XYZ file of C-alpha atoms in Angstrom:
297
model
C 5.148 -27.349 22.340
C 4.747 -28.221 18.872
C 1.144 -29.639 19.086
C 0.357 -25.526 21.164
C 1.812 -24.068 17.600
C -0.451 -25.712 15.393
C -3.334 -25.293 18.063
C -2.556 -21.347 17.931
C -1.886 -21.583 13.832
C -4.913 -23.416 13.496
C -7.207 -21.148 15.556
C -5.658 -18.037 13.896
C -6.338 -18.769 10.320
C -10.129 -19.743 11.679
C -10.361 -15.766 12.812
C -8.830 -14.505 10.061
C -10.994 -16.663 7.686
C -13.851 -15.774 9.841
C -12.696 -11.663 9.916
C -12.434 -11.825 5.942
C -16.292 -11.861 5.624
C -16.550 -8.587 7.732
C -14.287 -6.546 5.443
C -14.500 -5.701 1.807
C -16.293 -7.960 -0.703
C -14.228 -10.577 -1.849
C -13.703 -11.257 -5.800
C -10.737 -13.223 -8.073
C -7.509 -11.569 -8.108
C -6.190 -11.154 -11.359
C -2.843 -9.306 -12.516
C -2.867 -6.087 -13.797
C -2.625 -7.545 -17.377
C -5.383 -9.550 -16.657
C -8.054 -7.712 -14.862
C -7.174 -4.298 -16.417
C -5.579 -4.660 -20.176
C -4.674 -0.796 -20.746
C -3.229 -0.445 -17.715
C 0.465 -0.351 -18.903
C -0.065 0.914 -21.873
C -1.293 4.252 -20.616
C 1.410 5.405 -18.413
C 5.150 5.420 -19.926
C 7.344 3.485 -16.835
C 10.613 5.799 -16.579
C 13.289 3.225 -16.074
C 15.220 5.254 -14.104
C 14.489 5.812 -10.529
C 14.001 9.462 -10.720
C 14.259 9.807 -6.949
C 15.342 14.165 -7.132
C 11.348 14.216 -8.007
C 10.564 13.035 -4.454
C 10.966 16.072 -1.890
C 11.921 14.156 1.048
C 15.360 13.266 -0.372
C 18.641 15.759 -0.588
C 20.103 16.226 -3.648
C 23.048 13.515 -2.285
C 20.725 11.243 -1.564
C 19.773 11.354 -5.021
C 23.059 11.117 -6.694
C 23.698 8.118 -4.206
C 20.450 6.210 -5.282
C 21.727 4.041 -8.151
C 24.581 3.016 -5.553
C 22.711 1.945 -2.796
C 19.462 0.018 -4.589
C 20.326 -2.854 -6.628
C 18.654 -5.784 -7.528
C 18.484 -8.813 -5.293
C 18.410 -12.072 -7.328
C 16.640 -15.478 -6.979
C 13.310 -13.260 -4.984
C 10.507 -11.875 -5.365
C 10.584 -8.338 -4.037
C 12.972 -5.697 -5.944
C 13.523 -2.336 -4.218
C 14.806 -0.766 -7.183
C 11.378 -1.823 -8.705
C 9.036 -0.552 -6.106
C 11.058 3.196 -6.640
C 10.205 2.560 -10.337
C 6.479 2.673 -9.689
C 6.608 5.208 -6.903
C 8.764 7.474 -8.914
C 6.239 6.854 -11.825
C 3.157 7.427 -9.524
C 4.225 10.875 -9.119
C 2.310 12.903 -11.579
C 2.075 16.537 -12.810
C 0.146 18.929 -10.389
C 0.919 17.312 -7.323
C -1.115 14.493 -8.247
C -0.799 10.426 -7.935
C -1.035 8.428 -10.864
C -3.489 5.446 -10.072
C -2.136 2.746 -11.858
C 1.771 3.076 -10.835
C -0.046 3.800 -7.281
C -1.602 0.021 -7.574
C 1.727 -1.497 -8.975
C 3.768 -0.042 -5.843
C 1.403 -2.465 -3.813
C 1.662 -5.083 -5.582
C 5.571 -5.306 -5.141
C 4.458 -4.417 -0.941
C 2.327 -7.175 -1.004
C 5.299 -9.764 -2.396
C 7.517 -7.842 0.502
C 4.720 -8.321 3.604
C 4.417 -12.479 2.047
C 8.221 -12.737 2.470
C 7.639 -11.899 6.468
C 5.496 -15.201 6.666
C 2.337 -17.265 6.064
C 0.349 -15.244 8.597
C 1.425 -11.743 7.790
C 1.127 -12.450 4.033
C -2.450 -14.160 4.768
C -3.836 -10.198 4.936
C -2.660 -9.319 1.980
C -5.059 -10.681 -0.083
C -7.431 -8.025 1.187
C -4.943 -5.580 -0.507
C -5.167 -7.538 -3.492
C -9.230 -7.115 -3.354
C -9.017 -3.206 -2.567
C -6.440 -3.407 -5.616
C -8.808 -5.301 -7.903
C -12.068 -3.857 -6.906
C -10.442 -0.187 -8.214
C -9.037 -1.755 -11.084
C -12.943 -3.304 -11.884
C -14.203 0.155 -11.241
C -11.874 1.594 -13.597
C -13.172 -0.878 -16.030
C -16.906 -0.145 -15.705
C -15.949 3.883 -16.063
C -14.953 2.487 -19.663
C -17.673 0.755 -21.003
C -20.242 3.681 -19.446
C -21.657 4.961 -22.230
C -21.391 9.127 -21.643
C -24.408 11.375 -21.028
C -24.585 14.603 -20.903
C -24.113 15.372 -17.278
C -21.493 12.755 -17.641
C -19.456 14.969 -20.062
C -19.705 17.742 -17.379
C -17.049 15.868 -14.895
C -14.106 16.141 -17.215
C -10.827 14.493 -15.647
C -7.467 16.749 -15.078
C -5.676 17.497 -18.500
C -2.973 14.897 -17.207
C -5.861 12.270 -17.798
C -7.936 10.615 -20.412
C -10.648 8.994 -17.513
C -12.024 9.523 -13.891
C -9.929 6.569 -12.644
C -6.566 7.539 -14.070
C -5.716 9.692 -11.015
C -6.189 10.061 -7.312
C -7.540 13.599 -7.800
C -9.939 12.578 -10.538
C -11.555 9.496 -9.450
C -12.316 11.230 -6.074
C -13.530 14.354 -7.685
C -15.705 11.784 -10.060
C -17.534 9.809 -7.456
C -17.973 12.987 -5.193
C -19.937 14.270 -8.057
C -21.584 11.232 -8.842
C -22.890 10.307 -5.755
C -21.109 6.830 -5.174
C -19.425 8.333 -1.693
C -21.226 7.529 1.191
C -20.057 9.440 3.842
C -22.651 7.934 6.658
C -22.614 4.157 5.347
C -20.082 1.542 3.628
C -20.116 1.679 -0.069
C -17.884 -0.306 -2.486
C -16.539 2.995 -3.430
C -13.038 3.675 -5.206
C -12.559 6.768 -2.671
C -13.195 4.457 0.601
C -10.959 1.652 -0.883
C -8.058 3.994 -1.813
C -8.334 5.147 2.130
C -8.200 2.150 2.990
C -4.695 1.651 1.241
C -3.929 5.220 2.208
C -3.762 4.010 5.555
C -1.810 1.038 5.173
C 0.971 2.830 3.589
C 1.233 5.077 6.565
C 1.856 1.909 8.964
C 4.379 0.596 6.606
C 6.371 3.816 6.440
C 5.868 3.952 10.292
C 7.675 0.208 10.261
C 10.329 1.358 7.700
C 11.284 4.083 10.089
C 11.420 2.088 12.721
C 13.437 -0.218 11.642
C 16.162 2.115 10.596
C 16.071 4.217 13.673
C 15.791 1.292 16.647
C 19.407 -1.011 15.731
C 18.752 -3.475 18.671
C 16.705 -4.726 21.460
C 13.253 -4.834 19.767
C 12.505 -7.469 17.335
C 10.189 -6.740 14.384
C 7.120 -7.999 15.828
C 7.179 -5.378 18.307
C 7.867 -2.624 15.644
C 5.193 -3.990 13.745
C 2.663 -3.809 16.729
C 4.027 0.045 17.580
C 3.138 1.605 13.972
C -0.447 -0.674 14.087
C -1.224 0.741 17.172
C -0.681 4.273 16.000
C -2.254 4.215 12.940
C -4.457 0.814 11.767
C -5.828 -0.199 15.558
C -8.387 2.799 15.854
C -10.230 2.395 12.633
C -10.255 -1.667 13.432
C -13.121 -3.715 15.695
C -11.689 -5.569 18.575
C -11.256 -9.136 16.605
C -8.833 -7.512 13.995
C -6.940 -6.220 16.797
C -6.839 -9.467 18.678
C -6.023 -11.311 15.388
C -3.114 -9.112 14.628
C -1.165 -9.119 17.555
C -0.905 -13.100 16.751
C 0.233 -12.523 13.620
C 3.089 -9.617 15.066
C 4.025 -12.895 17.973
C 4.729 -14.782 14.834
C 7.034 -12.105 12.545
C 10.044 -13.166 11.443
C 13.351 -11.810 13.079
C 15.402 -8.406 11.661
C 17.157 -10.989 9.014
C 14.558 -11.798 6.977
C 13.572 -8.270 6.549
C 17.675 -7.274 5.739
C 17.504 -10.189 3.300
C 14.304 -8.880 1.428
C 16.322 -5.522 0.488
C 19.508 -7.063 -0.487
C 21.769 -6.382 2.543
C 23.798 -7.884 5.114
C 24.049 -5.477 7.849
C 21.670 -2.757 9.543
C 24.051 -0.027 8.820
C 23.797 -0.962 4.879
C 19.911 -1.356 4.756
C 19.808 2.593 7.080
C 20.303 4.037 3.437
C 17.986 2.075 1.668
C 15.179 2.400 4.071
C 15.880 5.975 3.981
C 15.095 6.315 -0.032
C 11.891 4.453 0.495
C 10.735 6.173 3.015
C 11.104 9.061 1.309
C 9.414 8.273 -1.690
C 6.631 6.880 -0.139
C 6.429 9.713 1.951
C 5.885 11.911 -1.118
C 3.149 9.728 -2.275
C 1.463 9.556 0.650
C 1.436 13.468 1.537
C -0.420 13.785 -1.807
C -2.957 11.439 -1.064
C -3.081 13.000 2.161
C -3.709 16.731 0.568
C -6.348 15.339 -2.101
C -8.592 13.352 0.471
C -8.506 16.207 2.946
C -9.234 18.875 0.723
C -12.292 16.675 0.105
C -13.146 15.774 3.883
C -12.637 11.914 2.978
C -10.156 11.103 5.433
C -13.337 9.407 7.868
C -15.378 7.526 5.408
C -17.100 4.598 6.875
């Protein structure tokens, strides 16, 4: 039996390592200090999770929120820190602030590691999509401005084209750089990418605090790929990821990652980060619509 695990482990990570090539291109992942040096220096991180800005949660919930989240020493993942960049994503106008937007993954991407090797082996293609904005970000700094340049000014809210959801998508619609017929290293197809991702992991959150027993995480895992990820994937990601869902951890690990003990205590966390992503993700939503971008290639 143990010599059929490390068969199956063995010829998973060859299909994933073989998948990799077929997705985005690959490059170093840096942290945000590192690959993008203004980064946290242009957006002020309110240290309080201002969770009455998110319309999804009641007015209770909000007066409950410093209650329920705490911090959860000796790991990686903090709820209370993920709210801090969602709340701070949320900018003026109804718009998403990119950077906090990228820093809310990066805490995801330490929660979908703690559910195991193979579940955390995809998320270095979130840390690509991550980097390969942040690099694009960078280039929109060093352009030197022309003219027509100066005509695509960003929202009042923002000092460049990549400080925003609304205004890097309104930037490389007018520049050209979205493809709507063929793949392009674009920031508008990468942020769709992510776009969608959030959606499945909302889908899991809610499942998880609506089904108490029976159905192991694996299986609510495989339920909110199916429904959102699986149509916009070729049959080998499909294939690959229903061995990775056979090899989730149980409900524990996942109760252990936001600092509780029991299902009924984690119902009310789940439900304040649900809602906040929520919020996010209805924006995005509204600002890729509006701009038919919700089928690029």
């Amino acid at each position: 039996m143990r010599m059929r695990r490390c068969v199956v482990t063995a010829v998973t990570l060859s299909l994933l390592l073989f998948l990799s090539s077929l997705w985005l291109p690959q490059g170093t992942v840096q942290s945000c200090e590192q690959s993008w040096r203004p980064c946290l220096s242009v957006f002020t991180l309110n240290r309080e999770v201002v969770r009455a800005a998110v319309t999804d949660a009641s007015p209770d919930d909000a007066l409950r929120g410093n209650d329920i989240i705490r911090e959860c020493a000796g790991q990686q993942f903090q709820v209370s820190r993920l709210l801090l960049h969602l709340s701070s994503a949320l900018g003026p106008a109804s718009d998403v602030l990119l950077e906090p937007y990228l820093l809310c993954w990066e805490e995801l991407i330490k929660f979908m590691e703690s559910l195991g090797p193979l579940v955390g082996f995809f998320t270095h293609k979130v840390e690509e999509k991550i980097t390969l904005i942040r690099q694009l970000s960078l280039e929109e700094s060093t352009i030197v401005m022309t003219e027509d340049a100066q005509r695509i000014a960003p929202p009042p809210h923002c000092s460049h084209a990549y400080c925003s959801v609304r205004s890097m998508l309104e930037a490389e619609l007018q520049r050209g750089v979205v493809s709507f017929d063929s793949e392009t290293p674009s920031g508008s197809r990468t942020l769709l990418r992510l776009h969608r991702s959030l959606l499945w992991l909302q889908l899991l959150l809610e499942k998880l605090a609506t089904e108490r027993e029976g159905r192991s995480m694996g299986e609510l895992c495989r339920d909110a790929y199916l429904e959102v990820l699986a149509p916009h994937h070729p049959w080998l990601v499909q294939r690959a990821a229903e061995l990775v869902f056979h090899a989730m951890p149980d409900r524990k690990v996942f109760l252990q990652q936001v600092c509780v003990r029991t299902q009924e205590e984690a119902e009310p966390v789940i439900h304040v980060i649900v809602a906040a992503i929520k919020e996010i993700h209805r924006r995005t939503q509204t600002e890729l619509e509006i701009r038919n971008m919700l089928d690029l290639p």
